[in-house]
CSV table of C-alpha atoms in Angstrom, one decimal:
chain,number,residue,atom,x,y,z
A,1,UNK,CA,-17.3,21.7,37.0
A,2,UNK,CA,-19.0,18.7,35.5
A,3,UNK,CA,-17.3,15.3,36.1
A,4,UNK,CA,-17.2,12.0,34.4
A,5,UNK,CA,-16.6,8.6,36.0
A,6,UNK,CA,-14.4,6.5,33.8
A,7,UNK,CA,-13.8,2.8,34.3
A,8,UNK,CA,-10.4,1.2,33.7
A,9,UNK,CA,-9.2,-2.4,33.9
A,10,UNK,CA,-6.8,-3.2,36.7
A,11,UNK,CA,-3.9,-3.2,34.3
A,12,UNK,CA,-4.9,0.1,32.7
A,13,UNK,CA,-5.2,1.7,36.2
A,14,UNK,CA,-1.8,0.4,37.3
A,15,UNK,CA,-0.3,1.8,34.0
A,16,UNK,CA,-2.0,5.1,34.6
A,17,UNK,CA,-0.6,5.2,38.2
A,18,UNK,CA,2.9,4.5,36.9
A,19,UNK,CA,2.8,7.1,34.2
A,20,UNK,CA,1.4,9.7,36.5
A,21,UNK,CA,4.1,8.9,39.0
A,22,UNK,CA,6.9,9.1,36.3
A,23,UNK,CA,5.5,12.5,35.2
A,24,UNK,CA,5.1,13.8,38.7
A,25,UNK,CA,1.4,14.5,38.2
A,26,UNK,CA,-1.9,13.2,39.4
A,27,UNK,CA,-3.9,10.5,37.6
A,28,UNK,CA,-6.7,12.9,37.3
A,29,UNK,CA,-4.5,15.5,35.6
A,30,UNK,CA,-3.0,12.8,33.4
A,31,UNK,CA,-6.4,11.6,32.1
A,32,UNK,CA,-7.7,15.1,31.7
A,33,UNK,CA,-4.6,16.1,29.7
A,34,UNK,CA,-5.0,13.1,27.4
A,35,UNK,CA,-8.6,13.8,26.8
A,36,UNK,CA,-7.9,17.5,26.1
A,37,UNK,CA,-5.2,16.6,23.7
A,38,UNK,CA,-7.5,14.2,21.8
A,39,UNK,CA,-10.2,16.9,21.7
A,40,UNK,CA,-7.6,19.4,20.2
A,41,UNK,CA,-6.4,16.8,17.7
A,42,UNK,CA,-10.0,16.1,16.6
A,43,UNK,CA,-10.8,19.8,16.2
A,44,UNK,CA,-7.6,20.3,14.2
A,45,UNK,CA,-8.5,17.3,11.9
A,46,UNK,CA,-12.0,18.8,11.3
A,47,UNK,CA,-10.6,22.2,10.6
A,48,UNK,CA,-8.0,20.7,8.2
A,49,UNK,CA,-10.6,18.7,6.4
A,50,UNK,CA,-12.8,21.8,6.0
A,51,UNK,CA,-9.8,23.8,4.7
A,52,UNK,CA,-9.0,21.1,2.2
A,53,UNK,CA,-12.7,20.9,1.0
A,54,UNK,CA,-12.7,24.7,0.5
A,55,UNK,CA,-9.4,24.7,-1.3
A,56,UNK,CA,-10.5,21.7,-3.5
A,57,UNK,CA,-13.8,23.4,-4.4
A,58,UNK,CA,-12.1,26.6,-5.3
A,59,UNK,CA,-9.6,24.7,-7.6
A,60,UNK,CA,-11.9,22.0,-8.9
A,61,UNK,CA,-11.3,22.9,-12.5
A,62,UNK,CA,-7.5,22.8,-12.1
A,63,UNK,CA,-7.7,19.4,-10.4
A,64,UNK,CA,-10.0,18.1,-13.2
A,65,UNK,CA,-7.5,19.3,-15.8
A,66,UNK,CA,-4.5,17.9,-13.9
A,67,UNK,CA,-6.2,14.5,-13.2
A,68,UNK,CA,-8.7,13.8,-16.0
A,69,UNK,CA,-8.6,10.0,-15.3
A,70,UNK,CA,-10.2,10.7,-11.9
A,71,UNK,CA,-13.1,12.6,-13.3
A,72,UNK,CA,-16.6,10.9,-13.4
A,73,UNK,CA,-17.9,10.4,-16.9
A,74,UNK,CA,-20.8,12.8,-17.7
A,75,UNK,CA,-24.2,11.2,-18.4
A,76,UNK,CA,-23.6,11.0,-22.2
A,77,UNK,CA,-20.1,9.5,-22.1
A,78,UNK,CA,-19.4,5.8,-22.3
A,79,UNK,CA,-22.8,4.8,-23.7
A,80,UNK,CA,-23.5,3.1,-27.0
A,81,UNK,CA,-25.6,5.2,-29.4
């Protein structure tokens, strides 16, 4: 399995040791779990954003009707003749 060397300050390293000890796990497992959780959160945010974009696109006319003040003026609107 590929590995990654990560540098921590003395304070961070001591905090990691303490947290790992409190949880009854190794520092390696603690850091790996934290990274895995962040990866999962990032993926969920990406998937949620894509679901929102899809939903918004499918209901664009409804949003435009409900919030007309948020619509961009078309090229002919707002210009003096």
